[in-house]
PDB file of C-alpha atoms in Angstrom:
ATOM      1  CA  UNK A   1       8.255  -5.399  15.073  1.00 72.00           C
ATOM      2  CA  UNK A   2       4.688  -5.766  13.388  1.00 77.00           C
ATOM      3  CA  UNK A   3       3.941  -8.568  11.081  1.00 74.00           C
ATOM      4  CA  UNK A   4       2.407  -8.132   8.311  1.00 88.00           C
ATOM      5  CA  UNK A   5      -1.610  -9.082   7.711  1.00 92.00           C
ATOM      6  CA  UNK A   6      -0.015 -11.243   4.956  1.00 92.00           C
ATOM      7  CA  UNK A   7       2.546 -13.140   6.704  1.00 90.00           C
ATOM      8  CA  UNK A   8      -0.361 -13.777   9.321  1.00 91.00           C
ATOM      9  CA  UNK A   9      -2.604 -14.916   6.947  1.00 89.00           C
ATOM     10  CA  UNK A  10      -0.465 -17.223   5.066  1.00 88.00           C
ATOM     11  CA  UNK A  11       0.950 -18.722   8.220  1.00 87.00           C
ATOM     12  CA  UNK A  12      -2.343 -18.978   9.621  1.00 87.00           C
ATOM     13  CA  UNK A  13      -3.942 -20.874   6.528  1.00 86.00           C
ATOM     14  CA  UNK A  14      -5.568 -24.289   7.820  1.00 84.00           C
ATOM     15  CA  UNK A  15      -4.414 -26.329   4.743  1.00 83.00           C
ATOM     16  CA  UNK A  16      -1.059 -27.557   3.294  1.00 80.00           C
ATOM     17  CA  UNK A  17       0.068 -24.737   0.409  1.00 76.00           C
ATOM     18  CA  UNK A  18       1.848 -27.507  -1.367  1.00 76.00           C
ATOM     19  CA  UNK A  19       5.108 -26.125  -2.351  1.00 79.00           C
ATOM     20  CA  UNK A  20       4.313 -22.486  -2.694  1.00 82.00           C
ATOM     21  CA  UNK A  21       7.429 -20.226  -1.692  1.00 89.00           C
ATOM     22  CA  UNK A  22       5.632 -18.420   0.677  1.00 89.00           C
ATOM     23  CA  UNK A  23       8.328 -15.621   0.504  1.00 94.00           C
ATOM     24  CA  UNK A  24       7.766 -15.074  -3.140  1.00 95.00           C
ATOM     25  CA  UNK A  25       3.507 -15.197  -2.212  1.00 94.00           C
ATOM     26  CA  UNK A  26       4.014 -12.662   0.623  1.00 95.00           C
ATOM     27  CA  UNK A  27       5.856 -10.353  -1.035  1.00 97.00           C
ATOM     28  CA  UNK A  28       4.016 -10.358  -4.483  1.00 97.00           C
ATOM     29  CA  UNK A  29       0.628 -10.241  -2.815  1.00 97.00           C
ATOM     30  CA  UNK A  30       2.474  -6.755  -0.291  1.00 97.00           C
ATOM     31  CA  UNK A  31       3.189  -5.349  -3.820  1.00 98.00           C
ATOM     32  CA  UNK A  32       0.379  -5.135  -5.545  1.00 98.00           C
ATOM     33  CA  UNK A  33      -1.317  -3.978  -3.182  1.00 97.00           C
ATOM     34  CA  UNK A  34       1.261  -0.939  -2.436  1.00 98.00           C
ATOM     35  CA  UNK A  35       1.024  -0.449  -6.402  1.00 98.00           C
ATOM     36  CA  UNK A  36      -2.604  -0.851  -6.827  1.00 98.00           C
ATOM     37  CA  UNK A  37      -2.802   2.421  -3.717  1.00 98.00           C
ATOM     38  CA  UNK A  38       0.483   3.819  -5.989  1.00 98.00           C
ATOM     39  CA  UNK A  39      -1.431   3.916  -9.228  1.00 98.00           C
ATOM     40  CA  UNK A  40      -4.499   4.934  -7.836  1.00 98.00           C
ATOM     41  CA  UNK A  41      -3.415   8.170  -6.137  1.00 98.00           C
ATOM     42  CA  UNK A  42      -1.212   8.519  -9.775  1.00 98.00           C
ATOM     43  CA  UNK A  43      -4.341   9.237 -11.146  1.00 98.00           C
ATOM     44  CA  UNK A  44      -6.227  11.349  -9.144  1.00 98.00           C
ATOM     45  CA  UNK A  45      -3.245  13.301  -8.775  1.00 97.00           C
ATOM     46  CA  UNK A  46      -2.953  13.679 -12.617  1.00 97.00           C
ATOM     47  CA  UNK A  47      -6.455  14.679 -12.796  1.00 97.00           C
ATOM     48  CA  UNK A  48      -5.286  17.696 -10.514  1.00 96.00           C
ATOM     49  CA  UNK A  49      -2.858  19.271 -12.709  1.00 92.00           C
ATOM     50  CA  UNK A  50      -2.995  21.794 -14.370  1.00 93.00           C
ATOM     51  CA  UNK A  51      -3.080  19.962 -17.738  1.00 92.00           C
ATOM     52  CA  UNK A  52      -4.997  16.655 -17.122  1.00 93.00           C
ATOM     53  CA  UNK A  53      -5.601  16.109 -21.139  1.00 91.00           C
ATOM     54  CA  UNK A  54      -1.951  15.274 -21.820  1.00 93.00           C
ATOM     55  CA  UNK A  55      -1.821  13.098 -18.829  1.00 95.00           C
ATOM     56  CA  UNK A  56      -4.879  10.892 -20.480  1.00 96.00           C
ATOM     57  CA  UNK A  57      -2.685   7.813 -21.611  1.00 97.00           C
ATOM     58  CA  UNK A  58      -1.181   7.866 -17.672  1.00 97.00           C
ATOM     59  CA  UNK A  59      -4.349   8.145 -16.171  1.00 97.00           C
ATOM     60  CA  UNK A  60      -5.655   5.291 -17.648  1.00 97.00           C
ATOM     61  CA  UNK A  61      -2.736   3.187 -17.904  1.00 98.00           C
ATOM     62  CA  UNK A  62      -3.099   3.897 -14.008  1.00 98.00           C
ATOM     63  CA  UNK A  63      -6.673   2.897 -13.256  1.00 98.00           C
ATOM     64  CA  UNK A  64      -5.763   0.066 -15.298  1.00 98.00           C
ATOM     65  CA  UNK A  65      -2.697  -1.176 -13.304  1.00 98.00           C
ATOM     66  CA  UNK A  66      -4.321  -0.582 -10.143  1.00 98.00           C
ATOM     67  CA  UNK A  67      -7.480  -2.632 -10.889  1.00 98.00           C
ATOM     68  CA  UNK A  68      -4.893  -5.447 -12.329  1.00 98.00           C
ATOM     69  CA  UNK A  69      -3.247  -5.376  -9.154  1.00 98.00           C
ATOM     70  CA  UNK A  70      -6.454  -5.497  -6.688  1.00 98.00           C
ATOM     71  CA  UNK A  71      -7.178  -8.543  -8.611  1.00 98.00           C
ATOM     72  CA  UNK A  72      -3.874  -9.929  -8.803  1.00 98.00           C
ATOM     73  CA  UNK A  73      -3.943  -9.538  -4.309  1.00 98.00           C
ATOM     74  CA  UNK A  74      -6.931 -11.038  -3.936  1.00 97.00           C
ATOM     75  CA  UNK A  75      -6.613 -13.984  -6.440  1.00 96.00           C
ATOM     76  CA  UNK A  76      -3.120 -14.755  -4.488  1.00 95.00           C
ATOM     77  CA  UNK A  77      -4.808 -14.306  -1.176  1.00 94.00           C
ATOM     78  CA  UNK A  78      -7.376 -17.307  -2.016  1.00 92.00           C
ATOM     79  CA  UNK A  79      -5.923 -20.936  -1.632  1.00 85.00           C
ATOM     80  CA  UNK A  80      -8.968 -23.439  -1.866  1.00 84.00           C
ATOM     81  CA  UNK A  81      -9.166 -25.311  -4.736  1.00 84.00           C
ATOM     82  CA  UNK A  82      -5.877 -23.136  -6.470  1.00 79.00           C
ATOM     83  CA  UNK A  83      -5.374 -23.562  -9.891  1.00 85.00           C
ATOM     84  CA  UNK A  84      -1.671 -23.019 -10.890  1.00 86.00           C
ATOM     85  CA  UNK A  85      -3.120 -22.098 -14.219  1.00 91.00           C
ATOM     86  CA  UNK A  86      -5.314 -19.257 -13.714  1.00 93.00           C
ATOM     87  CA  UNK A  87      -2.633 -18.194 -10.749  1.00 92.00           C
ATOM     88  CA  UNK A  88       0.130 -18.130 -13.632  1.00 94.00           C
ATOM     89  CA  UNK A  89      -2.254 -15.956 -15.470  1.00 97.00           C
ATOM     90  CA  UNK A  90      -3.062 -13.541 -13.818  1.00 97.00           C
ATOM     91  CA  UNK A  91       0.277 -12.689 -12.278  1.00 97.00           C
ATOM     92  CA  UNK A  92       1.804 -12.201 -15.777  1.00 98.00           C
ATOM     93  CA  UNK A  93      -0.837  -9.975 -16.653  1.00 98.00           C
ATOM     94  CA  UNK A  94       0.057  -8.187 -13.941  1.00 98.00           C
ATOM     95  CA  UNK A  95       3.734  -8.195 -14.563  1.00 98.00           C
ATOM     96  CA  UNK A  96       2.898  -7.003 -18.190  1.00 98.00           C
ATOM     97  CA  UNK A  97       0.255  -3.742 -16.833  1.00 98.00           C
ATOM     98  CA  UNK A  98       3.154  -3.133 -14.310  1.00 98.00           C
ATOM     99  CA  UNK A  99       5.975  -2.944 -16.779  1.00 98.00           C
ATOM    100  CA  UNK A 100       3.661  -0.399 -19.253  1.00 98.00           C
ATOM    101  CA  UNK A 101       2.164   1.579 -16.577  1.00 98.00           C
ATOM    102  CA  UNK A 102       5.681   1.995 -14.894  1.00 98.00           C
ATOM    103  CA  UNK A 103       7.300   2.862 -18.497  1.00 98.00           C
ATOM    104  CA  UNK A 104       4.027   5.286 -18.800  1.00 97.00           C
ATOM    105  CA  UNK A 105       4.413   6.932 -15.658  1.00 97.00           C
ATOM    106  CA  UNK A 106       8.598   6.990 -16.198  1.00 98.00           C
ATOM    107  CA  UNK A 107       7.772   9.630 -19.163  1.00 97.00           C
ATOM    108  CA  UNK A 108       6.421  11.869 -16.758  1.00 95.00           C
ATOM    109  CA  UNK A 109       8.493  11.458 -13.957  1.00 95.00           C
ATOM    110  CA  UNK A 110      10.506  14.541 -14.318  1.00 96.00           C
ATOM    111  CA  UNK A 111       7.350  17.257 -14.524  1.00 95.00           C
ATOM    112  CA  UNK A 112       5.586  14.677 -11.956  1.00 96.00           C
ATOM    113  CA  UNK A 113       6.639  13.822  -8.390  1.00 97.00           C
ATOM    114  CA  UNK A 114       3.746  11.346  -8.313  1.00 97.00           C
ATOM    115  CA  UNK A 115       4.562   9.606 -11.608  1.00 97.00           C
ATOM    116  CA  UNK A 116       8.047   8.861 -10.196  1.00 98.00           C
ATOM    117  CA  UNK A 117       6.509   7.306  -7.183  1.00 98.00           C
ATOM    118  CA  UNK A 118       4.067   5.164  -8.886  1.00 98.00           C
ATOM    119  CA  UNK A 119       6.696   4.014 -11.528  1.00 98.00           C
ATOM    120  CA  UNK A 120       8.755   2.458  -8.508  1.00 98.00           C
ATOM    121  CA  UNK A 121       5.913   0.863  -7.305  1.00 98.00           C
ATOM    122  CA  UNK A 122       5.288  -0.607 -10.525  1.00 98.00           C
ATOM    123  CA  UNK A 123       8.816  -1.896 -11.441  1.00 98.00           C
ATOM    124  CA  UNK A 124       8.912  -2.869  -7.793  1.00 98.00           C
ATOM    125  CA  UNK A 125       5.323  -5.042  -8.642  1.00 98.00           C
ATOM    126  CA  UNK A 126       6.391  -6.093 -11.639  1.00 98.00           C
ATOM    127  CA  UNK A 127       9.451  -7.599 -10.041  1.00 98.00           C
ATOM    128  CA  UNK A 128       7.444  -9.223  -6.964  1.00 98.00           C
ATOM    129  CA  UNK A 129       5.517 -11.145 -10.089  1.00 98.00           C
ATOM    130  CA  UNK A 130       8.149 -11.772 -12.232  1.00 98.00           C
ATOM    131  CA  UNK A 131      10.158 -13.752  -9.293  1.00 97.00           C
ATOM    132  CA  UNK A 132       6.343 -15.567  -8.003  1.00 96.00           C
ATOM    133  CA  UNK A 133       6.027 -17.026 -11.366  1.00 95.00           C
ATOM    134  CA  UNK A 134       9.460 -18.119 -11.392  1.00 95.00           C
ATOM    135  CA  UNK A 135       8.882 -20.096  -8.556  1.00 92.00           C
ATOM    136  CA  UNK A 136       5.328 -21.435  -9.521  1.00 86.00           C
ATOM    137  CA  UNK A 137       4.507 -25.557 -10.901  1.00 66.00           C
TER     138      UNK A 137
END
């Protein structure tokens, strides 16, 4: 069985994470990125139907989302110097782009394969947050 790069990493960290629940870290952090990959292929795929103009809204809900979530990985992946503040932060804005981009991409989901998709990945993202900040000081 493969471990994940994120497991490793936060196993591997030199310092103490105080009393992060590494669980709730490892799985937001796996999330966003499968969202962020999600929500970017949602868009490109919209812009290759055969009506991109009334997929506008999703297509830039999507770029949105996945930008949110590249952030969102890669603030949680840094552990010097954290600041519970800016960590709080940024993972409910990423709860919040996840719950409209998922809704967004749910009103397409029946003409769209690829909207379905990316509106699991989103409520699946915006879950992964939702239970890190529940767990955060």
């Amino acid at each position: 069985m493969t471990v994940s790069p994120v497991k490793e990493m936060l196993r591997t960290y030199p310092a103490d994470l105080g009393g992060v629940d590494r669980e709730a870290m490892e799985r937001c952090i796996e999330e966003c990125l499968a969202c962020m990959q999600a929500c970017t292929a949602c868009a490109d795929a919209c812009l290759s139907e055969d009506d991109p103009g009334s997929l506008r809204k999703c297509i830039r809900t999507n770029t949105d989302c996945a930008d949110v979530c590249d952030t969102t990985a890669r603030v949680l992946s840094r552990h010097t110097e954290y600041d519970a503040n800016i960590t709080r932060a940024v993972v409910q804005a990423c709860a919040t782009v996840c719950k409209s981009c998922g809704d967004e991409c749910a009103r397409h989901a029946d003409m769209h394969e690829h909207c379905r998709v990316c509106a699991e990945a989103c409520r699946r993202c915006e879950d992964a947050c939702n239970a890190l900040l529940a767990t955060l000081g």
